[in-house]
Tab-separated table of C-alpha atoms in Angstrom:
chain	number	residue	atom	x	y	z
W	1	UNK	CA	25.304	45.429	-39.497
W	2	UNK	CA	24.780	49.108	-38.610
W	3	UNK	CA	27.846	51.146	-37.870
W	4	UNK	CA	28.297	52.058	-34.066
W	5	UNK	CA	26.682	55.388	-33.471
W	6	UNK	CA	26.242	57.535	-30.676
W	7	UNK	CA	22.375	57.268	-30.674
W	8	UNK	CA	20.753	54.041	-29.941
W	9	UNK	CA	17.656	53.025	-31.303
W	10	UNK	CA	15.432	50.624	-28.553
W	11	UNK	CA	12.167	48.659	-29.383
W	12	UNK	CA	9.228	47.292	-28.082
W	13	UNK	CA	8.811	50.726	-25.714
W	14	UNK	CA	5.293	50.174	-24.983
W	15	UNK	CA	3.509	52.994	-23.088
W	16	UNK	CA	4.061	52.069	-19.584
W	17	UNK	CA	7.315	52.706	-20.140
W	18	UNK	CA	8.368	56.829	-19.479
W	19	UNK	CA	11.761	58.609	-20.441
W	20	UNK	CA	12.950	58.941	-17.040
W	21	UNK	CA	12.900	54.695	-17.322
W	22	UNK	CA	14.844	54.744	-20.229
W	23	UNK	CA	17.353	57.133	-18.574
W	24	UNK	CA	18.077	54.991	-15.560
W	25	UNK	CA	18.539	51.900	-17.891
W	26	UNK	CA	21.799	53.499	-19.654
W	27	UNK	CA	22.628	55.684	-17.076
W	28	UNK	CA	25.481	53.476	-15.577
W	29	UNK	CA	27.347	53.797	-19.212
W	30	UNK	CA	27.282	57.901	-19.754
W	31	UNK	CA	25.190	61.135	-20.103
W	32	UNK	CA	22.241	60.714	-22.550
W	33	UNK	CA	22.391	64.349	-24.059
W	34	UNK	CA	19.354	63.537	-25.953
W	35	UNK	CA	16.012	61.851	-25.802
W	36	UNK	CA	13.388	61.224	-28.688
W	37	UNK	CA	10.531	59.128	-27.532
W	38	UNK	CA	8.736	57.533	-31.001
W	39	UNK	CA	5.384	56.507	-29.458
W	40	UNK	CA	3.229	55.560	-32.360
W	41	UNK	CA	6.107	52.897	-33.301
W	42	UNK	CA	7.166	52.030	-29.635
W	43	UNK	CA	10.579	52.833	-30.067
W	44	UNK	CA	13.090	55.440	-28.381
W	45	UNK	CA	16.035	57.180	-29.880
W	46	UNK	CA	18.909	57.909	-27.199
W	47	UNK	CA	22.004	60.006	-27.968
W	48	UNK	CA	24.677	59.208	-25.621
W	49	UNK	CA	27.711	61.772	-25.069
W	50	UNK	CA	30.463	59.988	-26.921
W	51	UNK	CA	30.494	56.482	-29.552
W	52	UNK	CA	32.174	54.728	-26.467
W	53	UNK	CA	29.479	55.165	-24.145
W	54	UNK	CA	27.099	53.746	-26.923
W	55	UNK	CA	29.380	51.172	-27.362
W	56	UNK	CA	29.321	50.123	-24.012
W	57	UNK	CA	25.383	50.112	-23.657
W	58	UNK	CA	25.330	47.750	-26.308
W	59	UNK	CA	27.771	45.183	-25.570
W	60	UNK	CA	26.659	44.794	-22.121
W	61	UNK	CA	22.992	44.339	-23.576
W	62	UNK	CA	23.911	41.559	-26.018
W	63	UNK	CA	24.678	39.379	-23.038
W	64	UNK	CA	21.950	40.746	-20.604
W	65	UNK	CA	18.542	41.291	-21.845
W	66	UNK	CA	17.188	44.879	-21.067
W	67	UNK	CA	13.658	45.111	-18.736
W	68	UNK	CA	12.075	47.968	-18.167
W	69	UNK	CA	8.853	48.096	-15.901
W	70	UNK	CA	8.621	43.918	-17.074
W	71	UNK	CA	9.010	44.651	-20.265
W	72	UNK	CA	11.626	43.383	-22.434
W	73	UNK	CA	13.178	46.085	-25.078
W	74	UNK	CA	15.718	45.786	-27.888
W	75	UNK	CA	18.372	47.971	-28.365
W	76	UNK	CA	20.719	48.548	-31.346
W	77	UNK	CA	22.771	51.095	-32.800
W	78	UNK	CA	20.352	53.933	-34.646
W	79	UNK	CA	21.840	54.140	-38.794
W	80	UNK	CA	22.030	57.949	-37.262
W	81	UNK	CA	25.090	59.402	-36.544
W	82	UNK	CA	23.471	62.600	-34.454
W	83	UNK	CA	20.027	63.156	-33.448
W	84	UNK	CA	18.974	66.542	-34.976
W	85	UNK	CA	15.662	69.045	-34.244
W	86	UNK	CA	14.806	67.469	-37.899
W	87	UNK	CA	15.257	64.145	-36.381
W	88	UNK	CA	12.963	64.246	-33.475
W	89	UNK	CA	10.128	66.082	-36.200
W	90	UNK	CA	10.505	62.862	-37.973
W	91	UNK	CA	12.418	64.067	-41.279
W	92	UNK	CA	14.791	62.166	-43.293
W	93	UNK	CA	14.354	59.513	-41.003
W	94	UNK	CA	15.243	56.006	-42.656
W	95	UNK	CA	12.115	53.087	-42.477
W	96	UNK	CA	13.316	51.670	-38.884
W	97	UNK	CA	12.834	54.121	-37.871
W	98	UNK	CA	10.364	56.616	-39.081
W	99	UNK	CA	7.733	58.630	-37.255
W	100	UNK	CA	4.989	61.030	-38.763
W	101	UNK	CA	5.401	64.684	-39.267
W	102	UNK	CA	4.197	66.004	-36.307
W	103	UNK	CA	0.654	67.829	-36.158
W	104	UNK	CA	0.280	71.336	-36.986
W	105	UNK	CA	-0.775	73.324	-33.279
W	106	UNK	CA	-4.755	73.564	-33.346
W	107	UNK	CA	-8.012	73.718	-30.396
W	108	UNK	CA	-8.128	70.060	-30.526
W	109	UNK	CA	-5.512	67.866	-27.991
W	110	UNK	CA	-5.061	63.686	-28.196
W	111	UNK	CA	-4.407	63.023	-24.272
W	112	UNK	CA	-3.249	59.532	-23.704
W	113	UNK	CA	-3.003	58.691	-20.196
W	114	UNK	CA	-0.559	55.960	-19.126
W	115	UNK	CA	0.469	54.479	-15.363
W	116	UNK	CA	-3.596	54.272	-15.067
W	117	UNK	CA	-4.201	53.766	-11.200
W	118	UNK	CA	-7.223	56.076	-10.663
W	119	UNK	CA	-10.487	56.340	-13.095
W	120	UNK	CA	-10.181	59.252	-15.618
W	121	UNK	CA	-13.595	60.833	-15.974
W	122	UNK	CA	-14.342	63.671	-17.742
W	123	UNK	CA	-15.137	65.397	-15.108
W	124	UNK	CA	-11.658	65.185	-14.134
W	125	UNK	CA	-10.201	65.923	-17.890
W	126	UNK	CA	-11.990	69.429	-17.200
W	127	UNK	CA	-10.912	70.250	-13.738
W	128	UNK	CA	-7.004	69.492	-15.499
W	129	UNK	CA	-7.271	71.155	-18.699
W	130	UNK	CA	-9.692	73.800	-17.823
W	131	UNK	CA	-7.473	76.291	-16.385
W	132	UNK	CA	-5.427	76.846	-19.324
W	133	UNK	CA	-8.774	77.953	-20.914
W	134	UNK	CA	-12.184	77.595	-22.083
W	135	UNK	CA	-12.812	73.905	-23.275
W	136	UNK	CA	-15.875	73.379	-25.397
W	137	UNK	CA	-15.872	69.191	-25.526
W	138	UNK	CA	-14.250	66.747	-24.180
W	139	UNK	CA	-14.385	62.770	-25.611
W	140	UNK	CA	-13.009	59.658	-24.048
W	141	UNK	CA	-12.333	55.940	-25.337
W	142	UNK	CA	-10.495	53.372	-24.946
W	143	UNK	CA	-7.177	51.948	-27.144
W	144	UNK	CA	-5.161	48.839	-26.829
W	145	UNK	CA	-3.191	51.241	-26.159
W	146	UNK	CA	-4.878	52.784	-22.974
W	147	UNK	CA	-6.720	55.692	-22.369
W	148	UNK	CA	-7.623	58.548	-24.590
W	149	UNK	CA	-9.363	61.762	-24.711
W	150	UNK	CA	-10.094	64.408	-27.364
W	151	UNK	CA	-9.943	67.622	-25.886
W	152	UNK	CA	-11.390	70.730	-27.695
W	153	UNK	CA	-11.058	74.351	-26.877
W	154	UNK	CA	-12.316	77.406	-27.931
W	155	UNK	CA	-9.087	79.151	-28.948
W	156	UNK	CA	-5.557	77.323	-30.397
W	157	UNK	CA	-4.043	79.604	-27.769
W	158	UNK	CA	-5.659	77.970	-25.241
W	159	UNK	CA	-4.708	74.617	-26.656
W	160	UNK	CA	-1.523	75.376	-27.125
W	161	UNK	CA	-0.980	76.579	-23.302
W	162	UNK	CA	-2.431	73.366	-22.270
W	163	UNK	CA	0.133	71.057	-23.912
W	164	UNK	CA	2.970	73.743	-22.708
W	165	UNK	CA	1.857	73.553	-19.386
W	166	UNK	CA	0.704	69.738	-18.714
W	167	UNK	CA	2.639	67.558	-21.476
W	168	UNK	CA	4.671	64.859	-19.005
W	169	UNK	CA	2.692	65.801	-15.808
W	170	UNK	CA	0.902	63.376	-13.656
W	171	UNK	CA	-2.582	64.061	-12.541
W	172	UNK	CA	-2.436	62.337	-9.322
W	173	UNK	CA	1.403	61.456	-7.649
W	174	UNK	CA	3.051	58.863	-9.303
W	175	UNK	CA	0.294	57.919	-11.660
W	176	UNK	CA	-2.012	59.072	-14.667
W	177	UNK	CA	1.266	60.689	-17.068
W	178	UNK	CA	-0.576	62.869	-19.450
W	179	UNK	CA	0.892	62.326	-23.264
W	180	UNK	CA	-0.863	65.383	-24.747
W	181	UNK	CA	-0.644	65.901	-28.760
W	182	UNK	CA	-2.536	68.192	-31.172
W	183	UNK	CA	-5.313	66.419	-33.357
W	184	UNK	CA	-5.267	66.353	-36.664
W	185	UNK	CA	-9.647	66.738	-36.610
W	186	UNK	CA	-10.661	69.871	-37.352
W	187	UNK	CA	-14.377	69.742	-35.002
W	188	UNK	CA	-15.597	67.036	-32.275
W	189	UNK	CA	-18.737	65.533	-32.655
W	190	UNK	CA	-20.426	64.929	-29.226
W	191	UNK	CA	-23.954	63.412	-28.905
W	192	UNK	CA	-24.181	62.963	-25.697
W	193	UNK	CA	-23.415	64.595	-22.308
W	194	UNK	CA	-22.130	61.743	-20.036
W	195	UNK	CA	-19.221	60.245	-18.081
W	196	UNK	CA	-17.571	59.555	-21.218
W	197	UNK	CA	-18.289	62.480	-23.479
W	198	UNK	CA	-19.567	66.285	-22.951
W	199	UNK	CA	-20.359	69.369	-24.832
W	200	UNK	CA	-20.008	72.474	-22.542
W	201	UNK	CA	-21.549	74.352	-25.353
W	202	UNK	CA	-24.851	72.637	-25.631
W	203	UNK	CA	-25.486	71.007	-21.947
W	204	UNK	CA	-29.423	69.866	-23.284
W	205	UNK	CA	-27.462	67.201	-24.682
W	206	UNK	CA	-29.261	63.941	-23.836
W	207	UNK	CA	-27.543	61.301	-22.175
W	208	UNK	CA	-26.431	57.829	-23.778
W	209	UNK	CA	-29.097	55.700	-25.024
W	210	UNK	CA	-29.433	52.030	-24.114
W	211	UNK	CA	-27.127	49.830	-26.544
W	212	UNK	CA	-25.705	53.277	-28.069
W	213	UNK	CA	-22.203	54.096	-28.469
W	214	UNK	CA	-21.678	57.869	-27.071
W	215	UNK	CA	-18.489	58.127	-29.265
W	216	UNK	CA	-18.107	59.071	-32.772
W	217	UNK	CA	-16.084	57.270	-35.147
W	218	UNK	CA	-12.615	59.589	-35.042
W	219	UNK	CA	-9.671	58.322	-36.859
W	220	UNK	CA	-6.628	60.099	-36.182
W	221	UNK	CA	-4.451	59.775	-39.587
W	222	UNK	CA	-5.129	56.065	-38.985
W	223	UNK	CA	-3.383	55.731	-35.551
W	224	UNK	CA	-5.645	56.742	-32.949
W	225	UNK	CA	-9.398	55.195	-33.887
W	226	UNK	CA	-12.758	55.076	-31.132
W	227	UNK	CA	-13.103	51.563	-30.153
W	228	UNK	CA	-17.243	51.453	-29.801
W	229	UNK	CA	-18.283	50.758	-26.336
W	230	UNK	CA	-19.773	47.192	-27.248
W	231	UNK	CA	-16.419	46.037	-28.435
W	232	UNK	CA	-14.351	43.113	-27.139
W	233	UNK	CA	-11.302	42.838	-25.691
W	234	UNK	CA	-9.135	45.541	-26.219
W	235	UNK	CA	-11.853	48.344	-26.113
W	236	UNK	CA	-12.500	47.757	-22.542
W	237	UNK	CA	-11.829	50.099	-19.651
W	238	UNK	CA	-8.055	49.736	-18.115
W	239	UNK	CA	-9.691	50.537	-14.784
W	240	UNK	CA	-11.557	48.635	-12.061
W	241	UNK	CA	-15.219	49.684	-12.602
W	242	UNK	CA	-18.596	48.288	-13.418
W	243	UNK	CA	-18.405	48.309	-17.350
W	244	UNK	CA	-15.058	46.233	-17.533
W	245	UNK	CA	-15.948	43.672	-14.991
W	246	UNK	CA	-19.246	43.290	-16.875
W	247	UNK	CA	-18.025	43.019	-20.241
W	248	UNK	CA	-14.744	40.417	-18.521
W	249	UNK	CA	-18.105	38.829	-16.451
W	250	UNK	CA	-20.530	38.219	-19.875
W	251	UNK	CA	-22.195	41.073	-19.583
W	252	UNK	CA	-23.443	40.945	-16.352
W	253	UNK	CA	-22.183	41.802	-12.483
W	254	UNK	CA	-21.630	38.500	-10.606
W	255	UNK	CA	-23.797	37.527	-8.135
W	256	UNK	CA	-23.798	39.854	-5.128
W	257	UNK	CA	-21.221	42.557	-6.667
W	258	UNK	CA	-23.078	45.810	-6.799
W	259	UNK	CA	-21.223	48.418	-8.534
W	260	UNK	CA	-21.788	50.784	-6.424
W	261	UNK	CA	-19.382	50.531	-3.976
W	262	UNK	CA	-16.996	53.566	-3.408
W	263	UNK	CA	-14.432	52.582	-0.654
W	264	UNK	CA	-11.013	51.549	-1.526
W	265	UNK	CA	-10.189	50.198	1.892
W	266	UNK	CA	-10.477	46.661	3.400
W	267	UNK	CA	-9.777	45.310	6.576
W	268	UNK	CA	-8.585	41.566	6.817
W	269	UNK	CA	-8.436	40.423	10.314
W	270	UNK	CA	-7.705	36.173	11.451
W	271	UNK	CA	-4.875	36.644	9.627
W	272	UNK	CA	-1.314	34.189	11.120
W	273	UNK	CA	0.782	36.973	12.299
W	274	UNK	CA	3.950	34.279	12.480
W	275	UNK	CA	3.012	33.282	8.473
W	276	UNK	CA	1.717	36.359	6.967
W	277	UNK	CA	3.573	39.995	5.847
W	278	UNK	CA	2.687	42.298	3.417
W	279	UNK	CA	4.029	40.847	-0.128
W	280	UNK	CA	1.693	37.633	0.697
W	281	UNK	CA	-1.005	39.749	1.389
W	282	UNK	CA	-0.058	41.621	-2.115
W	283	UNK	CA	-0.132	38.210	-3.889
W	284	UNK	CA	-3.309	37.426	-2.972
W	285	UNK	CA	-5.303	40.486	-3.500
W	286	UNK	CA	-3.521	41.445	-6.192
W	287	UNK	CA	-5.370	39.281	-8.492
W	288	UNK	CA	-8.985	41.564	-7.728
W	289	UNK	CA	-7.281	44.744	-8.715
W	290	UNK	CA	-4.159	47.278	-8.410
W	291	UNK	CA	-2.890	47.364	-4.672
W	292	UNK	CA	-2.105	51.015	-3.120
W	293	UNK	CA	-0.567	49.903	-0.244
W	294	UNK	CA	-0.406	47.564	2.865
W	295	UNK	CA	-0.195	48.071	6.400
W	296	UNK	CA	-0.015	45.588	9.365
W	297	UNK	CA	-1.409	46.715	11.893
W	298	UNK	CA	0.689	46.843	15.431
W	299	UNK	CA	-1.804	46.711	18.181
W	300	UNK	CA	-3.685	44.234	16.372
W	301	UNK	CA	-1.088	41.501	14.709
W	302	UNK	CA	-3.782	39.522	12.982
W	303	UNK	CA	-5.171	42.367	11.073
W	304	UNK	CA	-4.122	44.124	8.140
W	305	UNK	CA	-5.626	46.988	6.178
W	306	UNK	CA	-5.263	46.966	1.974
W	307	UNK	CA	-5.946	49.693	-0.178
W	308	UNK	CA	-7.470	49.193	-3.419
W	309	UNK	CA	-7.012	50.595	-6.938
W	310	UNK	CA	-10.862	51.752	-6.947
W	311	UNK	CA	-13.829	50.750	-4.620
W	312	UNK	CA	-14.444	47.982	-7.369
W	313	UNK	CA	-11.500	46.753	-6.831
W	314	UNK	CA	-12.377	46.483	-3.184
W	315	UNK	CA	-15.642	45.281	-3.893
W	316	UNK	CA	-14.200	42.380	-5.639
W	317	UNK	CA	-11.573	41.449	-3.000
W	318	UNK	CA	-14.724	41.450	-0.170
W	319	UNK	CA	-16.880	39.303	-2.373
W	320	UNK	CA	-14.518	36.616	-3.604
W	321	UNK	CA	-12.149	36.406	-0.487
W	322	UNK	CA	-14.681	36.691	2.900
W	323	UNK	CA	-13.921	33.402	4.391
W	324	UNK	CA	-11.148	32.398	2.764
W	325	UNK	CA	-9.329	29.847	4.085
W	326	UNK	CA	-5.038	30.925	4.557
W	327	UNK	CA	-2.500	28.839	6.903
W	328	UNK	CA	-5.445	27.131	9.137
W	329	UNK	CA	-7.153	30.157	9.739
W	330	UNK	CA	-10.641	31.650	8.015
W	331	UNK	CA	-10.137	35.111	6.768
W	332	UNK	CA	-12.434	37.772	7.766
W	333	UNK	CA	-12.416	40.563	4.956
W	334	UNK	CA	-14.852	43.639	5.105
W	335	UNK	CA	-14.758	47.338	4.140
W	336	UNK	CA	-12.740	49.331	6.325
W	337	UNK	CA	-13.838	52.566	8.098
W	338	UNK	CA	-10.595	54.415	7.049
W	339	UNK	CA	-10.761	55.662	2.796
W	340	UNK	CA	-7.251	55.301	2.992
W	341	UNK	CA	-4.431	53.991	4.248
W	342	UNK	CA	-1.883	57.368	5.066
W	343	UNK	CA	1.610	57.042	3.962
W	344	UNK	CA	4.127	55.925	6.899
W	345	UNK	CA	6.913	54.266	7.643
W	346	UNK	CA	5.457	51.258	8.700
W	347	UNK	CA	2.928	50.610	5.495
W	348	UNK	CA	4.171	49.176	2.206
W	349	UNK	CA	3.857	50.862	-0.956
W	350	UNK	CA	2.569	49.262	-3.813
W	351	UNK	CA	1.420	52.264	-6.098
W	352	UNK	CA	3.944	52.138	-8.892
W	353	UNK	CA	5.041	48.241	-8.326
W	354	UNK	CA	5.431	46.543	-11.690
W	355	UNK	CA	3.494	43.494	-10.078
W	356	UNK	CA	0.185	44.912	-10.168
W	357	UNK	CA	-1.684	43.186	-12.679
W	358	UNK	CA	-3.952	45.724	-13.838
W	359	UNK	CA	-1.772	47.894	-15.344
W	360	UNK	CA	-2.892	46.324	-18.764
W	361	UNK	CA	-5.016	43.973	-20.001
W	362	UNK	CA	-7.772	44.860	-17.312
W	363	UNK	CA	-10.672	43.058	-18.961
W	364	UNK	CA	-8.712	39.768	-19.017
W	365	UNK	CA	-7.460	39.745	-15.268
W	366	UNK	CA	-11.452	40.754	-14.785
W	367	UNK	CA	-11.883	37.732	-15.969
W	368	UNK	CA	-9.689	35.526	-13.894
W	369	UNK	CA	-11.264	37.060	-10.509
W	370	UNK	CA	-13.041	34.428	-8.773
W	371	UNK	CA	-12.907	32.779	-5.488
W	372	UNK	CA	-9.716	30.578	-4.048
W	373	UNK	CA	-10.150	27.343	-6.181
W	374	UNK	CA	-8.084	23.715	-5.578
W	375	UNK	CA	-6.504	24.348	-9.129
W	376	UNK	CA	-3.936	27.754	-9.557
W	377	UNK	CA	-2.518	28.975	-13.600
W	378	UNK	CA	1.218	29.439	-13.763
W	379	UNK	CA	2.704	31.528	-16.505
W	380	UNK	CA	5.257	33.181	-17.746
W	381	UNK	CA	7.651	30.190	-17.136
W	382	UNK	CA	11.036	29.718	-18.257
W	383	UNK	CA	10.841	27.627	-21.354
W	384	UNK	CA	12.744	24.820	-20.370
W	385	UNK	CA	10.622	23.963	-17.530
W	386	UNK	CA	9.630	20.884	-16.972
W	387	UNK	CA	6.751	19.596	-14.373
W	388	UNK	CA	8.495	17.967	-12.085
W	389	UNK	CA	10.516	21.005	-11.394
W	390	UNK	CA	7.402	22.811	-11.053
W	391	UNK	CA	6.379	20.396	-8.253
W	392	UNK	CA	9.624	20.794	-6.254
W	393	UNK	CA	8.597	24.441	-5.879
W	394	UNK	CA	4.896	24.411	-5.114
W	395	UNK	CA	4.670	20.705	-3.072
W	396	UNK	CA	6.065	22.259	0.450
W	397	UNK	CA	2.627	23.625	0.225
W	398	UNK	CA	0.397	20.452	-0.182
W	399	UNK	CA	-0.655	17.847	-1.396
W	400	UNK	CA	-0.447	17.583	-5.714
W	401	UNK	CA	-3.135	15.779	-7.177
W	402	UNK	CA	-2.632	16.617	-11.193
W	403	UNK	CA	-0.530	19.116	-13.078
W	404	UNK	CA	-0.709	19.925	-16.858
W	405	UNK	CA	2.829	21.733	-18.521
W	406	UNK	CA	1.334	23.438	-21.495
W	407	UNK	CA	1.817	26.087	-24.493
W	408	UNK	CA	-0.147	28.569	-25.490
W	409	UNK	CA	1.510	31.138	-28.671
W	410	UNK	CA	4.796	29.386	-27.715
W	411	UNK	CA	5.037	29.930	-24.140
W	412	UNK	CA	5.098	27.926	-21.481
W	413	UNK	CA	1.916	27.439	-18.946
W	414	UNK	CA	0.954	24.938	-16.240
W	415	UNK	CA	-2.346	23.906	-14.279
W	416	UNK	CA	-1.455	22.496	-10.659
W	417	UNK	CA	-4.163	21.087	-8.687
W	418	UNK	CA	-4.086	20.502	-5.116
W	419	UNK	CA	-6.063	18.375	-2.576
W	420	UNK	CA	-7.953	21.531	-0.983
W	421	UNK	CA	-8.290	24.923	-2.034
W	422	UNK	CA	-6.529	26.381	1.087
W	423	UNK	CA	-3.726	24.285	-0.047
W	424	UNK	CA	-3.786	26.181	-3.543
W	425	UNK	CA	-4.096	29.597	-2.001
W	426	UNK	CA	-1.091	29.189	0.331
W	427	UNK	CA	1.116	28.046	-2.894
W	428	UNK	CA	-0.456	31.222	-4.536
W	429	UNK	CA	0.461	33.645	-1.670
W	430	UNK	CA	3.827	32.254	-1.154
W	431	UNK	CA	5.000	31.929	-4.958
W	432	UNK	CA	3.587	34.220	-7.194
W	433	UNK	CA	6.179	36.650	-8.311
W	434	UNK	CA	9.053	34.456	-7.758
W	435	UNK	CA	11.986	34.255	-9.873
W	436	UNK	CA	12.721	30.666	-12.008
W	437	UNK	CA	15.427	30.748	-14.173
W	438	UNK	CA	15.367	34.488	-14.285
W	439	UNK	CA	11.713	34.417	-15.488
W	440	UNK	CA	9.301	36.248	-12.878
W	441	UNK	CA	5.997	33.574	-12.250
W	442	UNK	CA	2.898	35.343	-12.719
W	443	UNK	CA	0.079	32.293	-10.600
W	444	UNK	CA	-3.713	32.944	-10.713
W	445	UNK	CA	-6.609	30.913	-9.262
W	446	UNK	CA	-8.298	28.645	-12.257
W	447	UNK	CA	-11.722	28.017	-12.380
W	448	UNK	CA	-11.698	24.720	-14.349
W	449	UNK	CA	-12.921	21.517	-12.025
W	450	UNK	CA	-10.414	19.404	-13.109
W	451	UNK	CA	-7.753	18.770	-15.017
């Protein structure tokens, strides 16, 4: 057993998860004096003040397991005594907990982009980086990771300014942290000028070819690759636009979903003002794409205005939910007139929630949007579950015709279907997100016919 240490080594820190998280988690045992975030292993090194405060972080975390931002992490003591400069450059570092040297400084930056709420164009990568100097090509792909971008410029001055300056920063409030890195590559290779690639040096640059992938094949020392545009899951877009929800769709838009739509907004009016607030309403739209926020609206009680990740998002939410049945009354959902909903006391904010299911794994919650069906998906249950305790939750809510209590990779699922579909969609609204057992339950719509 490793000796106790001032600096505590955590795992599983995926890349949702930000310093300032990690800081709140210990800061009820001590001062952190140091930070060293390890992001090609997930892992974190903290260095608290004194041995006793580390102590006391980890005996209150071998009773109570750590979450941060839904995600579980593992902390132990680090087999380092002190975190040095050395330390954080990733020398003399034992196997745990090793990192790679860091890059040498050159014109070429590795942007990850994490808290994804807005599309990242490269239009937008220019307006950011741009001002710290002349950029020459810009790149963008996807990871299992998230979002990436190569970012070339014409000087390593310039490059070097731009990490300075925007390394941490969000490009919109609360969302889109820039991770910015140099690149090991010595040139990009860009042949074609598009939403997902540009030379600013050679704009006759034709634009992507039918069935071509835009991207070269960049390896970054083996960590960072370019997942080709036609791959599968993992290589799709985080965010809500046409390319993910026709890869998660087959390949092709469902019927009557356009792509085109721009406005984030919808208005849902024949709502039950005595039933309905603004989590339900969350619940439910939640499963067509990230939610912004939520107001009621006063002078109307039976109408409520949503804001949308993206207008896809929106687009989605229209299509699949117009008509919708909720507690005995027939939803009416169209775009709204407003483009967004302002800030105010009396809206809900949903921005940065952890509930939001499109904060990873966008291609797969693509492919669980469809409309309100008699049969909802629970997961993330506790393991010792069993069905009948399922039913005492969801049967205030109607009638239970068949349930299935399942695994799938060891944890537990379960399939409840219900006499109608409004029946389903009122269990959905009024129980996704709740806590059993200290386990939060994530519910979707299924579309299987029976079970």
């Amino acid at each position: 057993m490793t000796e106790p240490s001032k600096v505590i080594h955590v795992r599983n820190v995926g890349h949702e998860i930000a310093e300032n998280d990690l800081l709140q988690l210990v800061q009820p045992f001590g001062v952190v004096t140091k930070l060293v975030m390890l992001r090609a292993k997930n892992q974190a090194l903290l260095q608290m003040q004194d041995v006793a405060a580390a102590v006391d972080v980890i005996q209150y975390f071998t009773n109570v397991q750590p979450s941060v931002r839904g995600r579980n992490v593992y902390i132990q003591f680090s087999s380092h005594q002190e975190l040095t400069t050395m330390d954080q450059n990733g020398q003399g570092r034992k196997s745990g907990e090793q990192i790679s040297q860091e890059t040498e400084p050159n014109r070429i930056l590795l942007v990850s982009i994490h808290h994804l709420l807005y599309p990242i164009t490269v239009e937008v990568l220019h307006q950011v980086f741009s001002p710290h100097g002349y950029v020459e090509k810009i790149v963008t792909f996807q990871k299992s990771a998230g979002s990436q971008a190569l970012i070339q410029f014409q000087t390593r001055q310039s490059a070097v300014a731009a990490r300075t300056a925007l390394q941490g920063r969000n490009i919109y409030d609360g969302c889109c942290q820039l991770d910015v890195q140099f690149s090991n590559l010595s040139e990009l290779q860009v042949n074609f000028n598009n939403e997902r690639s540009r030379d600013y040096t050679n704009p006759s640059l034709p634009t992507e070819q039918k069935g071509r992938s835009s991207q070269p094949n960049y390896a970054e020392g083996g960590l960072y690759g370019v997942q080709p545009s036609g791959a599968r899951p993992g290589g799709y877009p985080q965010m809500g636009n046409a390319a993910a929800v026709a890869a998660a769709f087959g390949g092709g838009l469902p019927p009557g979903i356009s792509g085109t739509n721009e406005r984030c907004t919808v208005l849902v009016s024949n709502l039950d003002p005595d039933r309905i607030d603004e989590d339900k309403l969350f619940n439910l739209f939640s499963i067509y794409g990230n939610i912004v926020r939520i107001k009621l609206l006063r002078n109307k009680p039976d109408h409520a205005l949503v804001q949308m990740g993206d207008g896809f998002q929106a687009e989605l939410a229209v299509h699949f939910l117009k008509g919708a049945m909720l507690f005995e009354k027939r939803m009416e959902v169209n775009f709204s007139k407003h483009p967004t909903i302002t800030a105010a006391p009396d809206t809900h904010e949903y921005q940065n929630s952890n509930l939001n299911r499109f904060n990873r794994n966008a291609a797969k919650n693509y492919r669980y949007c469809c409309s309100p069906t008699k049969i909802i998906h629970l997961s993330t249950l506790p393991q010792e579950i069993t069905e009948e305790e399922i039913v005492c939750h969801l049967e205030e809510h109607g009638t239970i015709v068949n349930t299935k209590l399942f695994e799938v990779n060891g944890k537990k699922q379960a399939l409840i279907m219900f006499e109608t579909e409004e029946q389903a969609t009122e269990a959905l609204v009024c129980k996704h997100a709740i806590t059993i057992n200290r386990s939060v339950i994530r519910i979707s719509f299924s579309q299987l016919q029976n079970i």
